[in-house]
Amino acid sequence: MRLTALGGVGAWPTATQACSGYLVEHDGFTLLVDPGYATFPALQALVPASEVDAVLVSHGHPDHCADLNPLLRARALGPSVPVLPLHAPEGALDRVLALDQVRLDSAYSVHPIERSFEVGPFRVDTWDLPHFVPNAGLRLTAGERVIAYTGDTGPSPALVDLARDADVFVAEATFARQVLPADNAPYLSTAEQAGVNAHRAGVGRLVLAHLWPGSDPAGHLEAADYPGDVDVAAPGLVIEL
């Protein structure tokens, strides 16, 4: 299994980095997870739009799904390709799909996520995690390899179950040590919290994701204080499992 980060900042893309987006590849199958703002150019540098086999979206905020639109345009208006399966919480993709539905509705099929389901070679298990909108924590298993991904989330005891013994844990870490403003604390997390959860879950590698634009990655790595392998999600990060 291979995990490739297409971006890693939250809220909006910067001049050098896209928002949340990941490729997970196994056994010839290419799964795109969370095509957020500006991930489509990064995707095309790695694989053509026609080679994406399915899309999995944690929640409906545009920094996690906005670039689904150009992906579908490239598939609908280019050479003929199979219908693209889209897996997301119920209603999460309604707004992005409505941007030009008349052109694109034959290019995709929408599948509301369940507690456990199959996408290509992956088993996907999901957890409801606290955020401003419905958000699914995702655990992808292929063979003996596991990638756990929080999407965006506030503190929850379910995070340890989601990440238990995962090879890689891609964890919400918008801020280093304190969520700002304070009233967002139930719905976002810190690198410090991600490190604690990774330690409790016994993960092999921690990836800090969704950093606030302009954050210093070094500060997040220090705050995580994780004794194992730890990275910050950014273009060029590739993890082979």
mmCIF file of C-alpha atoms in Angstrom:
data_model
loop_
_atom_site.group_PDB
_atom_site.id
_atom_site.type_symbol
_atom_site.label_atom_id
_atom_site.label_comp_id
_atom_site.label_asym_id
_atom_site.label_seq_id
_atom_site.Cartn_x
_atom_site.Cartn_y
_atom_site.Cartn_z
ATOM 1 C CA MET A 1 0.000 0.000 0.000
ATOM 2 C CA ARG A 2 1.228 3.512 -0.766
ATOM 3 C CA LEU A 3 0.019 6.794 0.780
ATOM 4 C CA THR A 4 0.809 10.061 -1.049
ATOM 5 C CA ALA A 5 -0.099 13.483 0.333
ATOM 6 C CA LEU A 6 -1.377 15.976 -2.251
ATOM 7 C CA GLY A 7 -1.571 18.769 0.322
ATOM 8 C CA GLY A 8 -1.996 19.265 4.018
ATOM 9 C CA VAL A 9 -3.250 22.718 5.013
ATOM 10 C CA GLY A 10 -6.768 23.467 6.187
ATOM 11 C CA ALA A 11 -9.251 26.231 5.363
ATOM 12 C CA TRP A 12 -7.683 27.522 2.112
ATOM 13 C CA PRO A 13 -4.689 26.609 -0.089
ATOM 14 C CA THR A 14 -1.459 28.574 0.051
ATOM 15 C CA ALA A 15 0.850 29.562 -2.800
ATOM 16 C CA THR A 16 2.838 26.370 -2.246
ATOM 17 C CA GLN A 17 0.412 23.837 -0.815
ATOM 18 C CA ALA A 18 -3.020 22.403 -1.466
ATOM 19 C CA CYS A 19 -5.593 21.585 1.184
ATOM 20 C CA SER A 20 -6.390 18.074 2.363
ATOM 21 C CA GLY A 21 -5.986 15.353 -0.251
ATOM 22 C CA TYR A 22 -4.399 11.921 -0.359
ATOM 23 C CA LEU A 23 -3.855 9.106 -2.816
ATOM 24 C CA VAL A 24 -3.992 5.588 -1.425
ATOM 25 C CA GLU A 25 -2.831 2.939 -3.879
ATOM 26 C CA HIS A 26 -2.841 -0.821 -3.583
ATOM 27 C CA ASP A 27 -2.871 -3.727 -6.001
ATOM 28 C CA GLY A 28 -3.298 -1.453 -9.036
ATOM 29 C CA PHE A 29 -6.259 0.453 -7.513
ATOM 30 C CA THR A 30 -6.067 4.242 -7.019
ATOM 31 C CA LEU A 31 -8.275 5.731 -4.301
ATOM 32 C CA LEU A 32 -8.490 9.520 -3.897
ATOM 33 C CA VAL A 33 -9.314 10.624 -0.346
ATOM 34 C CA ASP A 34 -10.592 14.183 0.244
ATOM 35 C CA PRO A 35 -9.977 16.181 -2.963
ATOM 36 C CA GLY A 36 -9.758 19.586 -1.234
ATOM 37 C CA TYR A 37 -8.913 22.972 -2.744
ATOM 38 C CA ALA A 38 -5.969 22.861 -5.225
ATOM 39 C CA THR A 39 -5.447 19.110 -4.972
ATOM 40 C CA PHE A 40 -6.378 18.490 -8.615
ATOM 41 C CA PRO A 41 -3.173 20.032 -10.064
ATOM 42 C CA ALA A 42 -1.142 18.026 -7.557
ATOM 43 C CA LEU A 43 -3.055 14.891 -8.513
ATOM 44 C CA GLN A 44 -2.377 15.393 -12.225
ATOM 45 C CA ALA A 45 1.353 15.598 -11.557
ATOM 46 C CA LEU A 46 1.115 11.990 -10.324
ATOM 47 C CA VAL A 47 -1.698 10.288 -12.241
ATOM 48 C CA PRO A 48 -4.160 11.386 -14.925
ATOM 49 C CA ALA A 49 -7.761 11.973 -13.897
ATOM 50 C CA SER A 50 -8.798 8.908 -15.869
ATOM 51 C CA GLU A 51 -6.795 6.611 -13.583
ATOM 52 C CA VAL A 52 -8.629 7.468 -10.354
ATOM 53 C CA ASP A 53 -10.756 4.424 -9.527
ATOM 54 C CA ALA A 54 -12.856 5.822 -6.650
ATOM 55 C CA VAL A 55 -13.153 8.839 -4.352
ATOM 56 C CA LEU A 56 -13.702 8.786 -0.593
ATOM 57 C CA VAL A 57 -14.687 12.008 1.218
ATOM 58 C CA SER A 58 -14.713 12.472 4.985
ATOM 59 C CA HIS A 59 -17.062 15.477 5.039
ATOM 60 C CA GLY A 60 -18.538 18.251 2.933
ATOM 61 C CA HIS A 61 -16.320 21.253 3.698
ATOM 62 C CA PRO A 62 -14.755 22.573 0.471
ATOM 63 C CA ASP A 63 -11.179 22.259 1.732
ATOM 64 C CA HIS A 64 -11.903 18.515 1.590
ATOM 65 C CA CYS A 65 -13.985 18.168 -1.572
ATOM 66 C CA ALA A 66 -13.929 21.301 -3.801
ATOM 67 C CA ASP A 67 -11.543 19.822 -6.373
ATOM 68 C CA LEU A 68 -13.950 17.008 -7.030
ATOM 69 C CA ASN A 69 -15.451 19.438 -9.568
ATOM 70 C CA PRO A 70 -12.402 19.758 -11.871
ATOM 71 C CA LEU A 71 -11.725 16.034 -11.493
ATOM 72 C CA LEU A 72 -15.227 15.240 -12.747
ATOM 73 C CA ARG A 73 -14.961 17.826 -15.523
ATOM 74 C CA ALA A 74 -11.742 16.231 -16.753
ATOM 75 C CA ARG A 75 -13.408 12.820 -16.787
ATOM 76 C CA ALA A 76 -16.741 13.929 -18.264
ATOM 77 C CA LEU A 77 -15.345 16.172 -20.998
ATOM 78 C CA GLY A 78 -12.278 14.105 -21.881
ATOM 79 C CA PRO A 79 -11.926 10.636 -23.379
ATOM 80 C CA SER A 80 -14.526 8.090 -22.272
ATOM 81 C CA VAL A 81 -13.842 6.600 -18.833
ATOM 82 C CA PRO A 82 -15.910 4.499 -16.417
ATOM 83 C CA VAL A 83 -18.387 6.123 -14.032
ATOM 84 C CA LEU A 84 -16.489 7.241 -10.915
ATOM 85 C CA PRO A 85 -17.815 5.951 -7.557
ATOM 86 C CA LEU A 86 -18.003 8.693 -4.900
ATOM 87 C CA HIS A 87 -18.289 7.609 -1.254
ATOM 88 C CA ALA A 88 -19.226 10.285 1.290
ATOM 89 C CA PRO A 89 -21.575 11.003 4.208
ATOM 90 C CA GLU A 90 -25.189 11.463 3.156
ATOM 91 C CA GLY A 91 -25.613 14.849 1.409
ATOM 92 C CA ALA A 92 -21.981 15.909 1.904
ATOM 93 C CA LEU A 93 -21.312 16.339 -1.813
ATOM 94 C CA ASP A 94 -24.598 17.967 -2.812
ATOM 95 C CA ARG A 95 -23.222 21.483 -3.192
ATOM 96 C CA VAL A 96 -20.038 20.671 -5.078
ATOM 97 C CA LEU A 97 -21.909 18.324 -7.413
ATOM 98 C CA ALA A 98 -24.536 21.005 -8.081
ATOM 99 C CA LEU A 99 -21.948 23.408 -9.561
ATOM 100 C CA ASP A 100 -22.613 22.081 -13.067
ATOM 101 C CA GLN A 101 -24.618 18.921 -12.577
ATOM 102 C CA VAL A 102 -26.092 18.895 -16.081
ATOM 103 C CA ARG A 103 -22.634 18.339 -17.564
ATOM 104 C CA LEU A 104 -21.276 15.950 -14.981
ATOM 105 C CA ASP A 105 -24.055 13.774 -13.604
ATOM 106 C CA SER A 106 -23.274 10.928 -15.993
ATOM 107 C CA ALA A 107 -19.630 10.843 -14.836
ATOM 108 C CA TYR A 108 -20.184 9.671 -11.262
ATOM 109 C CA SER A 109 -22.283 7.579 -8.897
ATOM 110 C CA VAL A 110 -22.808 8.607 -5.266
ATOM 111 C CA HIS A 111 -22.670 6.047 -2.448
ATOM 112 C CA PRO A 112 -23.445 7.142 1.143
ATOM 113 C CA ILE A 113 -20.830 5.657 3.436
ATOM 114 C CA GLU A 114 -21.737 2.911 5.875
ATOM 115 C CA ARG A 115 -20.097 1.636 9.045
ATOM 116 C CA SER A 116 -18.127 -0.875 7.032
ATOM 117 C CA PHE A 117 -17.919 -1.344 3.258
ATOM 118 C CA GLU A 118 -15.574 -2.267 0.429
ATOM 119 C CA VAL A 119 -13.888 0.044 -2.100
ATOM 120 C CA GLY A 120 -11.736 -1.879 -4.559
ATOM 121 C CA PRO A 121 -9.168 -3.831 -2.504
ATOM 122 C CA PHE A 122 -9.832 -1.765 0.640
ATOM 123 C CA ARG A 123 -12.117 -2.468 3.553
ATOM 124 C CA VAL A 124 -13.317 0.862 4.920
ATOM 125 C CA ASP A 125 -14.502 1.155 8.524
ATOM 126 C CA THR A 126 -15.924 4.482 9.682
ATOM 127 C CA TRP A 127 -16.473 6.393 12.917
ATOM 128 C CA ASP A 128 -18.681 9.458 13.465
ATOM 129 C CA LEU A 129 -16.356 12.172 14.760
ATOM 130 C CA PRO A 130 -17.204 15.640 16.108
ATOM 131 C CA HIS A 131 -16.951 18.518 13.643
ATOM 132 C CA PHE A 132 -19.056 21.462 12.487
ATOM 133 C CA VAL A 133 -20.711 19.159 9.926
ATOM 134 C CA PRO A 134 -21.027 15.346 9.837
ATOM 135 C CA ASN A 135 -17.512 13.920 9.523
ATOM 136 C CA ALA A 136 -16.403 10.321 9.111
ATOM 137 C CA GLY A 137 -13.142 9.018 10.471
ATOM 138 C CA LEU A 138 -11.870 6.455 7.960
ATOM 139 C CA ARG A 139 -9.879 3.281 8.534
ATOM 140 C CA LEU A 140 -8.577 1.678 5.334
ATOM 141 C CA THR A 141 -7.392 -1.917 5.485
ATOM 142 C CA ALA A 142 -5.761 -3.910 2.697
ATOM 143 C CA GLY A 143 -4.178 -7.194 3.633
ATOM 144 C CA GLU A 144 -2.329 -6.584 6.884
ATOM 145 C CA ARG A 145 -1.798 -2.854 6.306
ATOM 146 C CA VAL A 146 -3.933 -0.118 7.876
ATOM 147 C CA ILE A 147 -4.203 3.628 7.325
ATOM 148 C CA ALA A 148 -6.412 5.595 9.734
ATOM 149 C CA TYR A 149 -7.592 9.113 8.841
ATOM 150 C CA THR A 150 -9.576 11.484 11.024
ATOM 151 C CA GLY A 151 -10.813 13.966 8.434
ATOM 152 C CA ASP A 152 -11.466 17.021 10.610
ATOM 153 C CA THR A 153 -12.395 16.338 14.207
ATOM 154 C CA GLY A 154 -12.517 17.607 17.714
ATOM 155 C CA PRO A 155 -11.501 15.500 20.721
ATOM 156 C CA SER A 156 -13.215 12.102 20.924
ATOM 157 C CA PRO A 157 -12.502 8.778 22.641
ATOM 158 C CA ALA A 158 -13.347 7.138 19.293
ATOM 159 C CA LEU A 159 -10.056 8.403 17.832
ATOM 160 C CA VAL A 160 -8.045 5.784 19.698
ATOM 161 C CA ASP A 161 -10.308 3.016 18.387
ATOM 162 C CA LEU A 162 -10.051 4.437 14.862
ATOM 163 C CA ALA A 163 -6.250 4.447 15.004
ATOM 164 C CA ARG A 164 -5.637 1.291 17.049
ATOM 165 C CA ASP A 165 -2.409 -0.390 15.827
ATOM 166 C CA ALA A 166 -2.603 1.400 12.456
ATOM 167 C CA ASP A 167 0.531 1.493 10.343
ATOM 168 C CA VAL A 168 -0.160 5.174 9.591
ATOM 169 C CA PHE A 169 -2.432 7.601 11.460
ATOM 170 C CA VAL A 170 -3.251 10.794 9.537
ATOM 171 C CA ALA A 171 -4.561 13.032 12.297
ATOM 172 C CA GLU A 172 -6.267 16.422 12.479
ATOM 173 C CA ALA A 173 -3.767 18.939 13.890
ATOM 174 C CA THR A 174 -5.025 22.371 12.865
ATOM 175 C CA PHE A 175 -3.164 24.061 15.710
ATOM 176 C CA ALA A 176 -0.033 23.108 17.631
ATOM 177 C CA ARG A 177 -1.230 23.275 21.252
ATOM 178 C CA GLN A 178 -4.423 25.325 21.549
ATOM 179 C CA VAL A 179 -7.490 25.563 19.329
ATOM 180 C CA LEU A 180 -8.419 29.146 18.450
ATOM 181 C CA PRO A 181 -10.946 30.623 18.934
ATOM 182 C CA ALA A 182 -11.732 28.657 22.078
ATOM 183 C CA ASP A 183 -15.342 27.944 21.074
ATOM 184 C CA ASN A 184 -13.998 25.814 18.187
ATOM 185 C CA ALA A 185 -12.292 23.436 20.618
ATOM 186 C CA PRO A 186 -15.031 20.753 20.397
ATOM 187 C CA TYR A 187 -14.668 20.596 16.594
ATOM 188 C CA LEU A 188 -10.925 20.874 15.813
ATOM 189 C CA SER A 189 -7.769 19.377 17.305
ATOM 190 C CA THR A 190 -4.121 20.088 18.029
ATOM 191 C CA ALA A 191 -0.851 18.351 17.261
ATOM 192 C CA GLU A 192 -0.445 17.797 20.988
ATOM 193 C CA GLN A 193 -3.738 15.897 21.113
ATOM 194 C CA ALA A 194 -2.795 13.933 17.988
ATOM 195 C CA GLY A 195 0.425 12.803 19.644
ATOM 196 C CA VAL A 196 -1.419 11.628 22.749
ATOM 197 C CA ASN A 197 -3.952 9.673 20.690
ATOM 198 C CA ALA A 198 -1.232 8.126 18.514
ATOM 199 C CA HIS A 199 0.643 6.974 21.603
ATOM 200 C CA ARG A 200 -2.492 5.468 23.168
ATOM 201 C CA ALA A 201 -3.403 3.724 19.914
ATOM 202 C CA GLY A 202 0.076 2.320 19.333
ATOM 203 C CA VAL A 203 0.355 3.535 15.735
ATOM 204 C CA GLY A 204 3.445 2.933 13.648
ATOM 205 C CA ARG A 205 3.650 6.402 12.091
ATOM 206 C CA LEU A 206 1.864 9.672 12.816
ATOM 207 C CA VAL A 207 1.096 12.231 10.101
ATOM 208 C CA LEU A 208 -0.088 15.651 11.302
ATOM 209 C CA ALA A 209 -2.679 17.059 8.891
ATOM 210 C CA HIS A 210 -4.865 20.110 8.219
ATOM 211 C CA LEU A 211 -2.433 22.699 9.618
ATOM 212 C CA TRP A 212 -3.692 26.253 9.662
ATOM 213 C CA PRO A 213 -2.200 28.134 6.676
ATOM 214 C CA GLY A 214 1.043 29.841 7.655
ATOM 215 C CA SER A 215 1.731 27.532 10.587
ATOM 216 C CA ASP A 216 5.287 26.504 11.356
ATOM 217 C CA PRO A 217 5.463 22.709 10.888
ATOM 218 C CA ALA A 218 8.352 22.513 13.352
ATOM 219 C CA GLY A 219 6.084 23.809 16.104
ATOM 220 C CA HIS A 220 3.527 21.095 15.354
ATOM 221 C CA LEU A 221 6.150 18.365 15.390
ATOM 222 C CA GLU A 222 7.451 19.597 18.750
ATOM 223 C CA ALA A 223 3.936 19.801 20.197
ATOM 224 C CA ALA A 224 3.080 16.264 19.071
ATOM 225 C CA ASP A 225 5.980 14.933 21.191
ATOM 226 C CA TYR A 226 5.558 11.517 19.581
ATOM 227 C CA PRO A 227 8.356 9.001 20.175
ATOM 228 C CA GLY A 228 7.753 7.139 16.898
ATOM 229 C CA ASP A 229 7.963 8.292 13.291
ATOM 230 C CA VAL A 230 6.081 11.544 12.747
ATOM 231 C CA ASP A 231 5.570 13.753 9.677
ATOM 232 C CA VAL A 232 3.568 16.779 8.622
ATOM 233 C CA ALA A 233 1.283 16.254 5.629
ATOM 234 C CA ALA A 234 2.666 18.187 2.652
ATOM 235 C CA PRO A 235 3.197 17.673 -1.070
ATOM 236 C CA GLY A 236 5.939 15.152 -1.692
ATOM 237 C CA LEU A 237 5.222 13.028 1.374
ATOM 238 C CA VAL A 238 5.049 9.406 0.214
ATOM 239 C CA ILE A 239 4.773 6.493 2.631
ATOM 240 C CA GLU A 240 5.262 2.950 1.378
ATOM 241 C CA LEU A 241 3.693 0.237 3.523
#
